PDB file of C-alpha atoms in Angstrom:
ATOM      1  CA  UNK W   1      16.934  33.519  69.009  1.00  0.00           C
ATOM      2  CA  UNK W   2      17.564  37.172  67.544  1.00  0.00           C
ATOM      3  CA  UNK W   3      20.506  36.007  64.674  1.00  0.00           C
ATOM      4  CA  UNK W   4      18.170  33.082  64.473  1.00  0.00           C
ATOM      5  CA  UNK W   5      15.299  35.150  63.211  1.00  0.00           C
ATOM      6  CA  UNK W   6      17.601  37.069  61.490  1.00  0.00           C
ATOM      7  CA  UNK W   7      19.359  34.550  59.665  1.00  0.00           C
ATOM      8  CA  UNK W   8      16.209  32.785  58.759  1.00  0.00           C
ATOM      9  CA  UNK W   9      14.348  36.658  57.976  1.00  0.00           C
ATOM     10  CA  UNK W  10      17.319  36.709  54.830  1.00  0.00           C
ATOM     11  CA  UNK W  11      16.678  33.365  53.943  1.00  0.00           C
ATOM     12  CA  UNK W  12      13.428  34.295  53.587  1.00  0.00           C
ATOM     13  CA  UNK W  13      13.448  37.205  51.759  1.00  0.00           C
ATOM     14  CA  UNK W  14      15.901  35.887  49.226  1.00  0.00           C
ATOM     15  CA  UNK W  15      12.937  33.509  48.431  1.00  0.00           C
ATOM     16  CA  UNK W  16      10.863  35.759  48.405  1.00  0.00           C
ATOM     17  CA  UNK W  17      12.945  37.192  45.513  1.00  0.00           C
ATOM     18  CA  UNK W  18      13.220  34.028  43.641  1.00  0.00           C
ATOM     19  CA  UNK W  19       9.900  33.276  43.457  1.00  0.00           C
ATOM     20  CA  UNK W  20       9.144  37.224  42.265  1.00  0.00           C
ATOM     21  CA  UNK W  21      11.919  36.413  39.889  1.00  0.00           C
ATOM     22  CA  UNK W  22      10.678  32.728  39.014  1.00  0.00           C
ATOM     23  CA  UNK W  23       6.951  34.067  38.462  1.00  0.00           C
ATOM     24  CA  UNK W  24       8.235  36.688  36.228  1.00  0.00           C
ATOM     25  CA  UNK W  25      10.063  34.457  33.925  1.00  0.00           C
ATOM     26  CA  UNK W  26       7.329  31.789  33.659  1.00  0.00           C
ATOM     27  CA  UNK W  27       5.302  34.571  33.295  1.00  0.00           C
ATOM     28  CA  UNK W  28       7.199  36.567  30.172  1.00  0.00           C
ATOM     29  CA  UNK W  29       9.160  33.426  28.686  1.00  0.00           C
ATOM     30  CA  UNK W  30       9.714  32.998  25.402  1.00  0.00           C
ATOM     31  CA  UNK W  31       7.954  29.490  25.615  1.00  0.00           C
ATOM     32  CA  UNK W  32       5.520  30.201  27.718  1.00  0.00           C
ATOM     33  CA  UNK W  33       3.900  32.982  26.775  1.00  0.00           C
ATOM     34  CA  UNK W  34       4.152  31.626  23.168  1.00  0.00           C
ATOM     35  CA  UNK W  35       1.994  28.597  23.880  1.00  0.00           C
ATOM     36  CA  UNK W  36      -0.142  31.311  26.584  1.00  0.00           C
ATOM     37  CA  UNK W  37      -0.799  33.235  23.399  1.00  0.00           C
ATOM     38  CA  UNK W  38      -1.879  30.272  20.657  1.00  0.00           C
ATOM     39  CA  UNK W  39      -3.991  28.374  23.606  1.00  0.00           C
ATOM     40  CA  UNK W  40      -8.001  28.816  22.812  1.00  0.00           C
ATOM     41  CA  UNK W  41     -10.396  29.591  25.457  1.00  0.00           C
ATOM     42  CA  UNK W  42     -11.084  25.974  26.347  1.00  0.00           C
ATOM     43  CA  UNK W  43      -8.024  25.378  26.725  1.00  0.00           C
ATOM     44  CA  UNK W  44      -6.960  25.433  30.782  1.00  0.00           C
ATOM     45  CA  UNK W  45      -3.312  26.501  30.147  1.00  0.00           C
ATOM     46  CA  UNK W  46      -4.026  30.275  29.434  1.00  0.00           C
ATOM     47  CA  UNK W  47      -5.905  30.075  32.947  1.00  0.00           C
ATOM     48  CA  UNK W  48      -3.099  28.576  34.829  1.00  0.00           C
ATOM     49  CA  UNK W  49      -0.622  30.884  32.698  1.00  0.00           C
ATOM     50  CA  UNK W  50      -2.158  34.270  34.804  1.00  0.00           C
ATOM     51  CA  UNK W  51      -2.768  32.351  37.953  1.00  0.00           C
ATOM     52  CA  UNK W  52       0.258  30.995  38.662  1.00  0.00           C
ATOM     53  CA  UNK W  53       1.892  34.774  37.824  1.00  0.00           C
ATOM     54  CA  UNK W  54      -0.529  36.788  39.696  1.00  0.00           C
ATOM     55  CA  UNK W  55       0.243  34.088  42.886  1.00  0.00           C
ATOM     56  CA  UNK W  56       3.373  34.091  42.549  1.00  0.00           C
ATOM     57  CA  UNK W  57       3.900  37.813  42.686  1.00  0.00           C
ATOM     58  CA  UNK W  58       1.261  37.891  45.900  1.00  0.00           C
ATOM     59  CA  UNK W  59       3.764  35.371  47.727  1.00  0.00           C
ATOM     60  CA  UNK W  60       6.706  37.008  47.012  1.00  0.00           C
ATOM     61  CA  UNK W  61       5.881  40.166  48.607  1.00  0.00           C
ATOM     62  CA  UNK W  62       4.492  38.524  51.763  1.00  0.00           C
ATOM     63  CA  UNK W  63       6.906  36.755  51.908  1.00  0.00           C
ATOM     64  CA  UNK W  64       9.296  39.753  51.724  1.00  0.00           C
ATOM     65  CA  UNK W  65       6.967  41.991  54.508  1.00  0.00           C
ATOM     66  CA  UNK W  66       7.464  39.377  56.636  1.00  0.00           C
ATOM     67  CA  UNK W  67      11.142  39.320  56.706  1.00  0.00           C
ATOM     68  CA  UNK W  68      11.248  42.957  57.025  1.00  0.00           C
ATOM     69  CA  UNK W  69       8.900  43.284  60.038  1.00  0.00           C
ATOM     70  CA  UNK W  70      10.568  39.939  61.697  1.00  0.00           C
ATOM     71  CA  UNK W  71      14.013  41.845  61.216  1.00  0.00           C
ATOM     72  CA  UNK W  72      13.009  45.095  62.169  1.00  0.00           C
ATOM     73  CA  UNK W  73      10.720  43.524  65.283  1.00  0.00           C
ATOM     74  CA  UNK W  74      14.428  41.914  66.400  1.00  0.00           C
ATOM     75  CA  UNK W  75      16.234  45.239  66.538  1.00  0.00           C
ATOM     76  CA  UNK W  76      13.704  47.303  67.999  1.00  0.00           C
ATOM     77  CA  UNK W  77      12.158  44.529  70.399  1.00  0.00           C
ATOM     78  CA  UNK W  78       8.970  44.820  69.453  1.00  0.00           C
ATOM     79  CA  UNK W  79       5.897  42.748  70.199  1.00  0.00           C
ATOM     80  CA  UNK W  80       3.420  44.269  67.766  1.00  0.00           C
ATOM     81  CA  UNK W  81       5.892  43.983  64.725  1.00  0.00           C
ATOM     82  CA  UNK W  82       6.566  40.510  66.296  1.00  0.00           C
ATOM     83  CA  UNK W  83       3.071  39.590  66.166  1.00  0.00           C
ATOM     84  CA  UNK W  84       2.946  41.156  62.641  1.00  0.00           C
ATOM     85  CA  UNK W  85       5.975  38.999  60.825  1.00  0.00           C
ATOM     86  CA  UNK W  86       4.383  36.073  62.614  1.00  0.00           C
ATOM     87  CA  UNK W  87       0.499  37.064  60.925  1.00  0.00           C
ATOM     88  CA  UNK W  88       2.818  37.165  57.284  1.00  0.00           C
ATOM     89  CA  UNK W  89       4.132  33.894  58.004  1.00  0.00           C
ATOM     90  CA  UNK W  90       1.280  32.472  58.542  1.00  0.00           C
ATOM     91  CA  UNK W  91      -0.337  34.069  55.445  1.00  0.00           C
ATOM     92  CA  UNK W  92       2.178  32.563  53.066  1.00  0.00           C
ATOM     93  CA  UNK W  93       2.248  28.901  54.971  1.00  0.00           C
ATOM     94  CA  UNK W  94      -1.620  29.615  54.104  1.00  0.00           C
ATOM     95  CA  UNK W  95      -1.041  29.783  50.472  1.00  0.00           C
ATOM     96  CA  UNK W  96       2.201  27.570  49.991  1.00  0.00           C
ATOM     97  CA  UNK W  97       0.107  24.511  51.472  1.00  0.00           C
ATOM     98  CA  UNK W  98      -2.678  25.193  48.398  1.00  0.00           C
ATOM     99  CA  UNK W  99      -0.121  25.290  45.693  1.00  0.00           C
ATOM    100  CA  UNK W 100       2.085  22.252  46.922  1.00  0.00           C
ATOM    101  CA  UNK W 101      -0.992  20.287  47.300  1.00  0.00           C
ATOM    102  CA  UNK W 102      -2.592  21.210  44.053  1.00  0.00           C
ATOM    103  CA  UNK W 103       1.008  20.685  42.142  1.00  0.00           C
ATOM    104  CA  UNK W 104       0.667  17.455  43.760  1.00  0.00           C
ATOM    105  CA  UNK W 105      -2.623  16.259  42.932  1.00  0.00           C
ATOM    106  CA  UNK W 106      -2.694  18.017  39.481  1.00  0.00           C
ATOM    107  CA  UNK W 107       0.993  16.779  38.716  1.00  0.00           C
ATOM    108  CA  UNK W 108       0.897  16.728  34.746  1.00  0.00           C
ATOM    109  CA  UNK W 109      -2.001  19.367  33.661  1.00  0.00           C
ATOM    110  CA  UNK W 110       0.273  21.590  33.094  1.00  0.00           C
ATOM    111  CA  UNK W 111       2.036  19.554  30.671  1.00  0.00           C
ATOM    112  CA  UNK W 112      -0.638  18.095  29.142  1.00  0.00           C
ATOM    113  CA  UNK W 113      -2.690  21.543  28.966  1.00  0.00           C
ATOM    114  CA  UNK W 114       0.499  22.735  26.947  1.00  0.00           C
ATOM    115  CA  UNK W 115       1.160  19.478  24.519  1.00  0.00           C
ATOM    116  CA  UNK W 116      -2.479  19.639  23.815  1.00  0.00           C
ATOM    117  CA  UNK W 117      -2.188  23.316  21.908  1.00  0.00           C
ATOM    118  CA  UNK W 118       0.489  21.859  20.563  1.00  0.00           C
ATOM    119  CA  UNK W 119      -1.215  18.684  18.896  1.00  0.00           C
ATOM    120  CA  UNK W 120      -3.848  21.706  17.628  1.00  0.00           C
ATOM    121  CA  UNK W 121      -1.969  23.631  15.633  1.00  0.00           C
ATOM    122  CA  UNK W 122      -0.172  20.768  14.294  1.00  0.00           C
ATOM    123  CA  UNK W 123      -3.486  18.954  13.532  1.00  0.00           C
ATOM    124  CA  UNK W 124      -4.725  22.707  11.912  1.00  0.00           C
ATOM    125  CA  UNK W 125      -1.301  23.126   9.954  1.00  0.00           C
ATOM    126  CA  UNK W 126      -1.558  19.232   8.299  1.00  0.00           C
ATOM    127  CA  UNK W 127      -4.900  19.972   7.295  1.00  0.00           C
ATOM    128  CA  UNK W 128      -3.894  22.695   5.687  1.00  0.00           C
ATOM    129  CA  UNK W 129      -7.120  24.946   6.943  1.00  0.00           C
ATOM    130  CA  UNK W 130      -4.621  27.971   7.703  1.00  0.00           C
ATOM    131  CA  UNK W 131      -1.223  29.520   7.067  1.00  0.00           C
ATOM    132  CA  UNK W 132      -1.548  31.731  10.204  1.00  0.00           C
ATOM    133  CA  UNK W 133      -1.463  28.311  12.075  1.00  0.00           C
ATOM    134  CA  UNK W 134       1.889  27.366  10.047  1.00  0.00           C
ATOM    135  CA  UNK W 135       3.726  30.226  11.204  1.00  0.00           C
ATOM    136  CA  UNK W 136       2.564  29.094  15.309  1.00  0.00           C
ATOM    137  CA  UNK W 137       3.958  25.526  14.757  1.00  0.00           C
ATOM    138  CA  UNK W 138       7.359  27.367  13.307  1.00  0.00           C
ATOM    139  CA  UNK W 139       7.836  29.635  16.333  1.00  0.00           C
ATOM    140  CA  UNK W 140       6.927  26.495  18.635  1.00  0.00           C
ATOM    141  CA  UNK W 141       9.638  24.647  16.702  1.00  0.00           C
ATOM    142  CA  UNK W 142      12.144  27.259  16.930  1.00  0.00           C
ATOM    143  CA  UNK W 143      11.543  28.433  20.285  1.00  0.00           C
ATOM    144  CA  UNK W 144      11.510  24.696  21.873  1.00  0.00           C
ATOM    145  CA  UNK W 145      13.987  23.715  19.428  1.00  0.00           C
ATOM    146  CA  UNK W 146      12.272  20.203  18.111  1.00  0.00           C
ATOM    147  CA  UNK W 147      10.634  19.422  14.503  1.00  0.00           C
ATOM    148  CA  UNK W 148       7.209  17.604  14.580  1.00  0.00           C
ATOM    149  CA  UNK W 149       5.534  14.601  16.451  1.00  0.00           C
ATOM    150  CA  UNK W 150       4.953  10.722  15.360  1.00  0.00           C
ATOM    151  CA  UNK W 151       1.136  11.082  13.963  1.00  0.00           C
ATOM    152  CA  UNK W 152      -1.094   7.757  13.692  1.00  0.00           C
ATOM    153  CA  UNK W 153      -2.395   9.415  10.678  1.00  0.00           C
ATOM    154  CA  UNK W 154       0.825   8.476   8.533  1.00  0.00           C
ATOM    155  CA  UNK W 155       3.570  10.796   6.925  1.00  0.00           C
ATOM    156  CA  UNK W 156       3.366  14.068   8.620  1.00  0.00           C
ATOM    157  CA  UNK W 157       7.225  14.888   6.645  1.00  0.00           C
ATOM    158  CA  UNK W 158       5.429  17.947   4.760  1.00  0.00           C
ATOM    159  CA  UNK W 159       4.634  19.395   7.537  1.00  0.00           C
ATOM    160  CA  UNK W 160       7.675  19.333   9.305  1.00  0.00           C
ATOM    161  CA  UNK W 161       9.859  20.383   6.243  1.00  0.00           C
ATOM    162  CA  UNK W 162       7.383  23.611   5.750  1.00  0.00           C
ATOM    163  CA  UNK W 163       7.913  24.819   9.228  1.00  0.00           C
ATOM    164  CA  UNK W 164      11.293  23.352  11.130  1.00  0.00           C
ATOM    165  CA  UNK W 165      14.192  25.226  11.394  1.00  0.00           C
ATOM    166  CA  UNK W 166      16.706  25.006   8.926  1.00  0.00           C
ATOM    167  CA  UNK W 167      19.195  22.303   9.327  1.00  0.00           C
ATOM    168  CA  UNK W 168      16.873  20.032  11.781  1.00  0.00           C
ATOM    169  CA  UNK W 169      16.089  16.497  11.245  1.00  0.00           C
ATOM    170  CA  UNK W 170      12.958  15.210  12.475  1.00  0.00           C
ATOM    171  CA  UNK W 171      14.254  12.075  14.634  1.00  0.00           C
ATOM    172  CA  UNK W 172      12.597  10.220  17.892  1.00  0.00           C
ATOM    173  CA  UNK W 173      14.708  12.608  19.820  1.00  0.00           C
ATOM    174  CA  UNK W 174      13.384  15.599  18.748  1.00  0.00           C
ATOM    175  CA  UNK W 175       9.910  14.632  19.066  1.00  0.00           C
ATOM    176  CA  UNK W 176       7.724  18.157  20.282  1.00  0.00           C
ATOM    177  CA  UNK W 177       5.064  16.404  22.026  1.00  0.00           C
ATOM    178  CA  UNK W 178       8.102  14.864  24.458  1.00  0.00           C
ATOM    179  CA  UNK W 179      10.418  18.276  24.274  1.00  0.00           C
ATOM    180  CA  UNK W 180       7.635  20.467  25.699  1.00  0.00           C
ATOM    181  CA  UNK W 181       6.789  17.395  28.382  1.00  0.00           C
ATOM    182  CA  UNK W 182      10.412  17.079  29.411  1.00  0.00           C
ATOM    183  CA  UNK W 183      10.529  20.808  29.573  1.00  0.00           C
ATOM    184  CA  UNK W 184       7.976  21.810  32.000  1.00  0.00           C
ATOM    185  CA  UNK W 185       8.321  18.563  34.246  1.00  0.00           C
ATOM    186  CA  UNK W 186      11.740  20.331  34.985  1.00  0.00           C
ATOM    187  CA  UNK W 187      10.595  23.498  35.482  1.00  0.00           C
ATOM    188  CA  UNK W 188       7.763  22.535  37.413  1.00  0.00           C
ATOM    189  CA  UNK W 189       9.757  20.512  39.629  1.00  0.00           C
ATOM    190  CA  UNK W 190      11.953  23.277  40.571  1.00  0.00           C
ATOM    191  CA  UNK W 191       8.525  25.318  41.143  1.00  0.00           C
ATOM    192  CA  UNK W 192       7.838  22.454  43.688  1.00  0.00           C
ATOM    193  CA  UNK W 193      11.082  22.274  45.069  1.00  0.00           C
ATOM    194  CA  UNK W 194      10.883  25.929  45.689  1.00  0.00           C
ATOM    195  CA  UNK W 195       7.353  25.850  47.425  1.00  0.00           C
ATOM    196  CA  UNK W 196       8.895  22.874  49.635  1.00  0.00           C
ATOM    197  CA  UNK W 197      11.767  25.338  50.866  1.00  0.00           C
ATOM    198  CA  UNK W 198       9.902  27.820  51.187  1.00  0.00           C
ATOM    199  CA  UNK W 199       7.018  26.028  53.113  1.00  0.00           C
ATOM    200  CA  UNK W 200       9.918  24.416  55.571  1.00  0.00           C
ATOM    201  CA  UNK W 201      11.356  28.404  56.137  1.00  0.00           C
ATOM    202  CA  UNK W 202       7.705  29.726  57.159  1.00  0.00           C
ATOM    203  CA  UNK W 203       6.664  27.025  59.339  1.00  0.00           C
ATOM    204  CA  UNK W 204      11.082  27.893  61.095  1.00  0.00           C
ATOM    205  CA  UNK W 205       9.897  31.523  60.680  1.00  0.00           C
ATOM    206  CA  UNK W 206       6.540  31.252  62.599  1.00  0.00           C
ATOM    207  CA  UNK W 207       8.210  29.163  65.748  1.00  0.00           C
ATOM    208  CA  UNK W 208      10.903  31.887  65.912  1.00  0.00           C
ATOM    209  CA  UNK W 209       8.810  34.978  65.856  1.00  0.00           C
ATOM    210  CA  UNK W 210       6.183  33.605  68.168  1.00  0.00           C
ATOM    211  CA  UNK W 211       9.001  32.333  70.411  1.00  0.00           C
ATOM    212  CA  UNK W 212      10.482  36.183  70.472  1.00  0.00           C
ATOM    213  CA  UNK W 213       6.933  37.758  70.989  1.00  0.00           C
ATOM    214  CA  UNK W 214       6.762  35.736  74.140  1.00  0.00           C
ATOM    215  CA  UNK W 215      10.537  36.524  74.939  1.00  0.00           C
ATOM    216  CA  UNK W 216       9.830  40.224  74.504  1.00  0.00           C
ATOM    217  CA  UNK W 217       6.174  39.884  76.722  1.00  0.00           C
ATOM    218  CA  UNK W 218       7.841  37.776  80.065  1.00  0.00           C
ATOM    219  CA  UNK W 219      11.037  40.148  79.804  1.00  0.00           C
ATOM    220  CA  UNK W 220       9.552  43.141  79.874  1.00  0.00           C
ATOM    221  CA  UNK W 221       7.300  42.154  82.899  1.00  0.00           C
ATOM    222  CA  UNK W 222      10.193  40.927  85.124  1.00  0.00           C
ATOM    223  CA  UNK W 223      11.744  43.828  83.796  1.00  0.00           C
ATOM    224  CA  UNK W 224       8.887  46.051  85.827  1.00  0.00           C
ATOM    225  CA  UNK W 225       8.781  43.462  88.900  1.00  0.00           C
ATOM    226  CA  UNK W 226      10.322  45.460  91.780  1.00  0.00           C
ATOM    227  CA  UNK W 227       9.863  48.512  91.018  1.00  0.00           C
ATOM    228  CA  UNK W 228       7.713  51.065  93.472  1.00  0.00           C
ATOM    229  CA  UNK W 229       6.230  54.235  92.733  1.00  0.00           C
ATOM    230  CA  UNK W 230       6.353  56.669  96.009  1.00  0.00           C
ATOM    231  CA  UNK W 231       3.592  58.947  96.980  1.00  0.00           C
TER     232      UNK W 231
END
């Protein structure tokens, strides 16, 4: 049971480390934080943008205390740090189930929250209402490396020639609207494919610990059975 907790204590910690190092990264990307930045108020993306950071950073460290005190409650045989690593596995199983479940049931907002500031400043650019807007749709081109979108409202080839990158056709395969979709469907599915591990080591991580605490509780009282005190 003790290289058990231990073993699953690193495992843990190490994803606690990813997802620190996942939430900083979606957090500070290029792309991200470029469509973060562009995205008006009613626009749900810049809402998600913090959340998902300020979560992610919140579940990392418990995630982390609670492989320290389960390692540190196997070498010293403690029930109280026991107890403790089992309260901080708890705490994250409390907030993975949230997130899985609202990746789940909210499976493309992200996306669409994201294609939608896209199909603004394109819209703002082809109407020609500001050149602030044309230099937004040139860093969204260069950063996601794609030149335009198909527009019901006809030829859209001016505005793709005044602010693609150099040396870029605008063909079906570069479509934005479909690079940004196919972008953070990937990424979002390794979010959720991180969540699921990490949900599958806390619920391991909470049967361990509370398996120990007893271990340490029934030990130590046969330990004391037969023992006298003369007076």
């Amino acid at each position: 049971t003790k290289c058990q907790l231990l073993v699953t204590s690193l495992c843990v910690m190490l994803l606690g480390l990813s997802i620190a190092t996942l939430s900083t990264v979606t957090h500070y990307g290029l792309h991200f934080t470029l469509i973060s930045n562009i995205s008006l108020d009613n626009n749900a993306y810049r809402v998600i943008h913090h959340t998902a950071f300020y979560f992610g950073i919140c579940l990392s460290m418990t995630l982390i205390l609670a492989a320290l005190l389960s390692s540190a409650a196997t070498v010293r045989e403690s029930q109280c740090l026991t107890a403790m690593g089992f309260f901080c596995f708890a705490l994250a199983f409390c907030g993975l189930i949230p997130a899985a479940c609202w990746r789940y049931t909210h499976s493309t907002e992200v996306e669409d929250s994201m294609m939608d500031v896209y199909d603004f400043v394109y819209e703002e650019v082809r109407r020609n209402t500001s050149s602030f807007r044309r230099h937004e749709l040139t860093a969204i081109h260069e950063a996601f490396l794609c030149c335009g979108k198909h527009s019901p409202f006809g030829d859209t080839t001016n505005v793709e020639n005044k602010t693609c990158p150099p040396g870029q056709v605008h063909d079906e395969g570069q479509d934005c609207l479909q690079e940004i979709q196919d972008f953070v469907k990937k990424h979002m599915d390794f979010v959720f494919l991180l969540l699921g591990i990490a949900i599958g080591f806390t619920v391991y991580g909470m049967m361990v610990t509370s398996f120990l605490c007893f271990s340490i509780h029934f030990s130590s009282n046969l330990y004391r059975k037969g023992k006298y005190i003369l007076r």
